[in-house]
């Protein structure tokens, strides 16, 4: 039997989480964010699970092509838009909508306006200072889009920098600035990512753009996924490939960073940083062995981790080890590793077998 290091992908959970999005934002259309291989869950399979979405949103034309190849015929949005004329051509042939956030993209639109037949999403920088037109340019850019043949249907959008933290007043300031920038302009509005739609309900507007919460992960600093009623879509698992008795004073793994305080069983499980498990993981990071918690000890290697099995004297080679997902919230694992859950799910490598449930 092949190496049992698997990412179990639960498509029902993704559909269920889309249902949660709808009940949290009942008056908004949902643009499901599926960039970065659907946050590591497999873009083609997630596209088919999200057939009920109004729109799928991706970062690149390559990702948009995968959506189309998987049979998605619905609305498709390029969140960064084309950055050159080749990408512009791909966008047109994929029948995708685009975000316009920069003067160079306006130039492309000016040159090719007769070819556009989809809505344009005008991105306004309200404080994130990453992508978007400055507030002062908005009336002029909007007026130009209204005049460009094919580009008259304009969605007004912005993106939040700190919406995961309900106590941070930056989100309110961004919303106020957006209101000033768009006062008197017509068109649907899209502001909220997952954190925005949960923490700031009045940011929901015409379209919400959830990503992380579709995959069952809390977007908020002070709320768990179960507080929001989300179900994890990825469970990362492997098996014990050795159970060894170590003696008091023995050290474990590279760098001899863990010293056994007594004679104790050490489990070796078949996952490492070569699979996307975080290398900078402290002693004590929780994993589940046969569904019960056990602490990781020693450094993570490329293919293996080592586990203190003192509370699991029954554990044997072949037993299941869960790294995150069902029974072990990824938010806790990420925080222990000094990371965010986004990094963990996007970082699972091709060596890990995806098993769709
Ligand atoms: C413009 C935009 N909207 C929405 C999202 C979705 O964000 P989240 O996964 O936090 O819901 C992203 C993701 O980075 C984004 O870049």
mmCIF file of C-alpha atoms in Angstrom, residues 6-15 37-47 49 214-215 231-237 324-326 345-346 348 352-357:
data_model
loop_
_atom_site.group_PDB
_atom_site.id
_atom_site.type_symbol
_atom_site.label_atom_id
_atom_site.label_comp_id
_atom_site.label_asym_id
_atom_site.label_seq_id
_atom_site.Cartn_x
_atom_site.Cartn_y
_atom_site.Cartn_z
ATOM 1 C CA UNK A 6 -3.342 12.211 2.740
ATOM 2 C CA UNK A 7 -5.339 15.416 2.673
ATOM 3 C CA UNK A 8 -8.969 14.388 3.036
ATOM 4 C CA UNK A 9 -11.021 16.966 1.155
ATOM 5 C CA UNK A 10 -14.639 17.178 2.201
ATOM 6 C CA UNK A 11 -16.621 18.794 -0.611
ATOM 7 C CA UNK A 12 -19.866 18.503 1.370
ATOM 8 C CA UNK A 13 -18.262 20.706 4.010
ATOM 9 C CA UNK A 14 -17.441 23.329 1.363
ATOM 10 C CA UNK A 15 -21.060 23.297 0.174
ATOM 11 C CA UNK A 37 -5.805 26.021 -6.137
ATOM 12 C CA UNK A 38 -8.883 26.780 -4.062
ATOM 13 C CA UNK A 39 -6.678 27.505 -1.041
ATOM 14 C CA UNK A 40 -4.964 24.149 -1.558
ATOM 15 C CA UNK A 41 -8.182 22.113 -1.781
ATOM 16 C CA UNK A 42 -7.985 21.449 -5.549
ATOM 17 C CA UNK A 43 -9.467 24.030 -7.904
ATOM 18 C CA UNK A 44 -11.286 21.773 -10.381
ATOM 19 C CA UNK A 45 -13.031 19.731 -7.690
ATOM 20 C CA UNK A 46 -13.952 22.816 -5.660
ATOM 21 C CA UNK A 47 -15.424 24.462 -8.790
ATOM 22 C CA UNK A 49 -18.725 21.719 -5.462
ATOM 23 C CA UNK A 214 -15.629 28.383 2.578
ATOM 24 C CA UNK A 215 -12.874 26.016 3.621
ATOM 25 C CA UNK A 231 -17.014 22.705 9.054
ATOM 26 C CA UNK A 232 -13.352 21.998 8.166
ATOM 27 C CA UNK A 233 -12.911 20.979 4.542
ATOM 28 C CA UNK A 234 -9.356 19.655 4.786
ATOM 29 C CA UNK A 235 -8.106 17.073 7.256
ATOM 30 C CA UNK A 236 -4.414 16.282 6.956
ATOM 31 C CA UNK A 237 -3.512 12.779 8.087
ATOM 32 C CA UNK A 324 -5.137 19.402 11.412
ATOM 33 C CA UNK A 325 -8.788 19.374 10.406
ATOM 34 C CA UNK A 326 -11.534 17.262 11.985
ATOM 35 C CA UNK A 345 -3.594 24.918 3.545
ATOM 36 C CA UNK A 346 -1.867 26.577 0.580
ATOM 37 C CA UNK A 348 0.431 21.253 1.314
ATOM 38 C CA UNK A 352 0.363 14.478 -0.377
ATOM 39 C CA UNK A 353 -2.481 12.482 -1.886
ATOM 40 C CA UNK A 354 -5.805 14.311 -1.937
ATOM 41 C CA UNK A 355 -8.695 12.009 -1.063
ATOM 42 C CA UNK A 356 -12.058 13.497 -1.947
ATOM 43 C CA UNK A 357 -14.977 12.651 0.327
#
